[in-house]
Amino acid sequence: MTETVLRALLLVCVFAAVLLIVETLIAGVMRSRGDGKAINYRLSLIKRGHSSEQTLQLLRRNASVVPTTLPPLLRGLALRLERLLVAARLTIPTARLMLILLIAPVVVFVLLLLLASMLGVTMNLGRMLLLATMAALIGGLLPLMALQVRANRARKKMEDQFPVALDVFIRGLRAGYPIAAALDLLTVELPDPIGSEFGLVTDEITYGADLREALLAMAERWDSDDMRMFVVSLSVQHETGGNLAEVLANLSAVVRERHSMMLKVRALSSEGRMTAVMLTALPVLTLVALFLLNPGFYLDVASDPIFVPGFVGLIVFYAVGFFWIRRLVDLKV
């Protein structure tokens, strides 16, 4: 065999080996993704060795119950933060997260002061105000914005999964399953977030909770009108009797029609909502990015006497515009 033929055979063998390795890696990645989708977070915790009671306490956030002794404004903010953490699938207690969000801006502010002193920047009221604002944005607002984005994705996925969960539940009832067994079917057949949520419901029922109370608690955690209608349907059927599968089939049709109308409204209002996102998020991101890349752009003018009232007025006008835009794009269907 000539040298050219041997070189060609060697190249063919190398190509075949690389192709085999790439196919093996792709098959492994696809298999791992398929396994990840086939199990929800609750089942993965149980698989790691957690008991059902430990998983229930961890995901239901028992340590994060908002105390009733708080003032109404703080209690409302704490409840909103609690729902945000539930939707974002975080198990950290609300009190600990609030403490972190309060301490993080202080830490960032101290670090900025140390960095400014190392660079020889003279501090005055305007620069102190600017550094405090940057610390609040970096340590508090930006993490909350990231949590909000993650929670919105989970809520959207929950809304898409709920009609499918109703269909699976209805098929279980028509196949002869009791309500508890049909709910347990959802916990192993559906991925997150709805699979874990119905798993919490079945765990609460196992430990003695009432079915209606467990489902109502799930609806309150996610602030979902669809789940509240589901709870009302179960309650009415429990008190008056009737064909539950038929009632839930009608509810599933209503939920799908409502979601279809919601998608139409979202499509028609997409330009306004995107404009609202750009008008609210872009100034904050631009301010933080420009300060981190070129801090002298702001620090050089922070010593001007008009900077403090102008900067405070800017923050006030931004807050007013933020809440006004949120009210304009907050469409109810």
CSV table of N, CA and C in Angstrom, one decimal, residues 205-259:
chain,number,residue,atom,x,y,z
A,205,ILE,N,-52.0,16.2,52.3
A,205,ILE,CA,-53.2,15.3,52.5
A,205,ILE,C,-52.7,14.1,53.3
A,206,THR,N,-51.5,13.6,53.0
A,206,THR,CA,-51.0,12.4,53.7
A,206,THR,C,-50.8,12.7,55.2
A,207,TYR,N,-50.4,13.9,55.5
A,207,TYR,CA,-50.1,14.2,56.9
A,207,TYR,C,-51.4,14.8,57.6
A,208,GLY,N,-52.6,14.7,57.0
A,208,GLY,CA,-53.8,15.0,57.7
A,208,GLY,C,-54.5,16.3,57.3
A,209,ALA,N,-54.0,17.0,56.3
A,209,ALA,CA,-54.6,18.3,55.9
A,209,ALA,C,-55.9,18.0,55.0
A,210,ASP,N,-56.8,18.9,55.0
A,210,ASP,CA,-58.0,18.8,54.2
A,210,ASP,C,-57.6,19.0,52.7
A,211,LEU,N,-58.3,18.3,51.8
A,211,LEU,CA,-58.0,18.4,50.4
A,211,LEU,C,-58.2,19.9,49.9
A,212,ARG,N,-59.4,20.4,50.3
A,212,ARG,CA,-59.7,21.8,49.9
A,212,ARG,C,-58.7,22.8,50.4
A,213,GLU,N,-58.3,22.7,51.6
A,213,GLU,CA,-57.3,23.6,52.2
A,213,GLU,C,-55.9,23.5,51.6
A,214,ALA,N,-55.5,22.2,51.3
A,214,ALA,CA,-54.2,22.0,50.6
A,214,ALA,C,-54.2,22.6,49.2
A,215,LEU,N,-55.3,22.4,48.5
A,215,LEU,CA,-55.4,23.0,47.1
A,215,LEU,C,-55.5,24.5,47.2
A,216,LEU,N,-56.2,25.0,48.1
A,216,LEU,CA,-56.4,26.5,48.3
A,216,LEU,C,-55.0,27.1,48.6
A,217,ALA,N,-54.3,26.5,49.5
A,217,ALA,CA,-52.9,27.0,49.8
A,217,ALA,C,-52.0,27.0,48.6
A,218,MET,N,-52.1,26.0,47.7
A,218,MET,CA,-51.3,26.1,46.5
A,218,MET,C,-51.8,27.2,45.6
A,219,ALA,N,-53.1,27.5,45.5
A,219,ALA,CA,-53.6,28.6,44.7
A,219,ALA,C,-53.1,29.9,45.3
A,220,GLU,N,-53.1,30.0,46.6
A,220,GLU,CA,-52.6,31.3,47.2
A,220,GLU,C,-51.1,31.5,47.0
A,221,ARG,N,-50.4,30.4,47.1
A,221,ARG,CA,-48.9,30.5,46.9
A,221,ARG,C,-48.6,31.1,45.5
A,222,TRP,N,-49.4,30.6,44.5
A,222,TRP,CA,-49.1,31.1,43.1
A,222,TRP,C,-50.0,32.2,42.7
A,223,ASP,N,-51.0,32.6,43.5
A,223,ASP,CA,-51.9,33.6,43.2
A,223,ASP,C,-52.6,33.4,41.9
A,224,SER,N,-53.2,32.2,41.7
A,224,SER,CA,-53.7,31.7,40.4
A,224,SER,C,-55.2,31.6,40.5
A,225,ASP,N,-55.9,32.4,39.6
A,225,ASP,CA,-57.4,32.3,39.6
A,225,ASP,C,-57.8,30.9,39.0
A,226,ASP,N,-57.0,30.4,38.1
A,226,ASP,CA,-57.4,29.0,37.6
A,226,ASP,C,-57.4,28.0,38.7
A,227,MET,N,-56.4,28.0,39.5
A,227,MET,CA,-56.4,27.1,40.6
A,227,MET,C,-57.6,27.3,41.6
A,228,ARG,N,-57.9,28.6,41.8
A,228,ARG,CA,-59.0,28.9,42.7
A,228,ARG,C,-60.3,28.3,42.1
A,229,MET,N,-60.5,28.4,40.8
A,229,MET,CA,-61.7,27.8,40.2
A,229,MET,C,-61.7,26.3,40.3
A,230,PHE,N,-60.5,25.7,40.2
A,230,PHE,CA,-60.4,24.3,40.4
A,230,PHE,C,-60.8,23.9,41.9
A,231,VAL,N,-60.4,24.7,42.8
A,231,VAL,CA,-60.8,24.4,44.2
A,231,VAL,C,-62.3,24.5,44.4
A,232,VAL,N,-62.8,25.6,43.8
A,232,VAL,CA,-64.3,25.8,44.0
A,232,VAL,C,-65.1,24.7,43.3
A,233,SER,N,-64.6,24.2,42.2
A,233,SER,CA,-65.3,23.1,41.5
A,233,SER,C,-65.2,21.8,42.4
A,234,LEU,N,-64.1,21.5,43.0
A,234,LEU,CA,-64.0,20.4,43.9
A,234,LEU,C,-64.9,20.5,45.1
A,235,SER,N,-65.0,21.8,45.7
A,235,SER,CA,-65.8,22.0,46.9
A,235,SER,C,-67.3,21.9,46.5
A,236,VAL,N,-67.7,22.4,45.4
A,236,VAL,CA,-69.1,22.3,45.0
A,236,VAL,C,-69.5,20.8,44.8
A,237,GLN,N,-68.6,20.1,44.1
A,237,GLN,CA,-68.9,18.7,43.8
A,237,GLN,C,-69.0,17.9,45.1
A,238,HIS,N,-68.1,18.2,46.1
A,238,HIS,CA,-68.0,17.5,47.3
A,238,HIS,C,-69.3,17.8,48.1
A,239,GLU,N,-69.9,19.0,48.0
A,239,GLU,CA,-71.1,19.3,48.8
A,239,GLU,C,-72.4,18.9,48.1
A,240,THR,N,-72.4,19.0,46.8
A,240,THR,CA,-73.7,18.7,46.1
A,240,THR,C,-73.7,17.4,45.3
A,241,GLY,N,-72.5,16.8,45.1
A,241,GLY,CA,-72.4,15.6,44.3
A,241,GLY,C,-72.4,16.0,42.8
A,242,GLY,N,-72.4,14.9,42.0
A,242,GLY,CA,-72.4,15.1,40.5
A,242,GLY,C,-71.2,14.5,39.9
A,243,ASN,N,-71.1,14.6,38.6
A,243,ASN,CA,-70.0,14.0,37.8
A,243,ASN,C,-68.8,15.0,37.8
A,244,LEU,N,-67.8,14.7,38.7
A,244,LEU,CA,-66.7,15.6,38.8
A,244,LEU,C,-65.9,15.7,37.5
A,245,ALA,N,-65.7,14.6,36.8
A,245,ALA,CA,-64.9,14.6,35.6
A,245,ALA,C,-65.6,15.5,34.5
A,246,GLU,N,-66.9,15.5,34.4
A,246,GLU,CA,-67.5,16.4,33.5
A,246,GLU,C,-67.4,17.8,33.9
A,247,VAL,N,-67.5,18.1,35.2
A,247,VAL,CA,-67.4,19.5,35.7
A,247,VAL,C,-65.9,20.0,35.4
A,248,LEU,N,-64.9,19.2,35.6
A,248,LEU,CA,-63.6,19.6,35.4
A,248,LEU,C,-63.2,19.7,33.9
A,249,ALA,N,-63.9,18.9,33.1
A,249,ALA,CA,-63.7,19.0,31.6
A,249,ALA,C,-64.2,20.3,31.2
A,250,ASN,N,-65.4,20.8,31.7
A,250,ASN,CA,-65.9,22.1,31.3
A,250,ASN,C,-64.9,23.2,31.9
A,251,LEU,N,-64.4,23.0,33.1
A,251,LEU,CA,-63.4,23.9,33.6
A,251,LEU,C,-62.2,24.0,32.7
A,252,SER,N,-61.7,22.9,32.3
A,252,SER,CA,-60.5,22.8,31.4
A,252,SER,C,-60.8,23.6,30.1
A,253,ALA,N,-62.0,23.5,29.6
A,253,ALA,CA,-62.3,24.2,28.3
A,253,ALA,C,-62.3,25.7,28.6
A,254,VAL,N,-62.9,26.1,29.8
A,254,VAL,CA,-62.9,27.5,30.2
A,254,VAL,C,-61.5,28.1,30.4
A,255,VAL,N,-60.7,27.3,31.0
A,255,VAL,CA,-59.3,27.7,31.3
A,255,VAL,C,-58.5,27.9,29.9
A,256,ARG,N,-58.7,27.0,29.0
A,256,ARG,CA,-58.0,27.1,27.7
A,256,ARG,C,-58.5,28.3,26.9
A,257,GLU,N,-59.8,28.5,27.0
A,257,GLU,CA,-60.3,29.7,26.3
A,257,GLU,C,-59.8,31.0,26.9
A,258,ARG,N,-59.7,31.0,28.2
A,258,ARG,CA,-59.2,32.2,29.0
A,258,ARG,C,-57.8,32.4,28.6
A,259,HIS,N,-57.0,31.3,28.5
A,259,HIS,CA,-55.6,31.5,28.2
A,259,HIS,C,-55.4,31.9,26.7
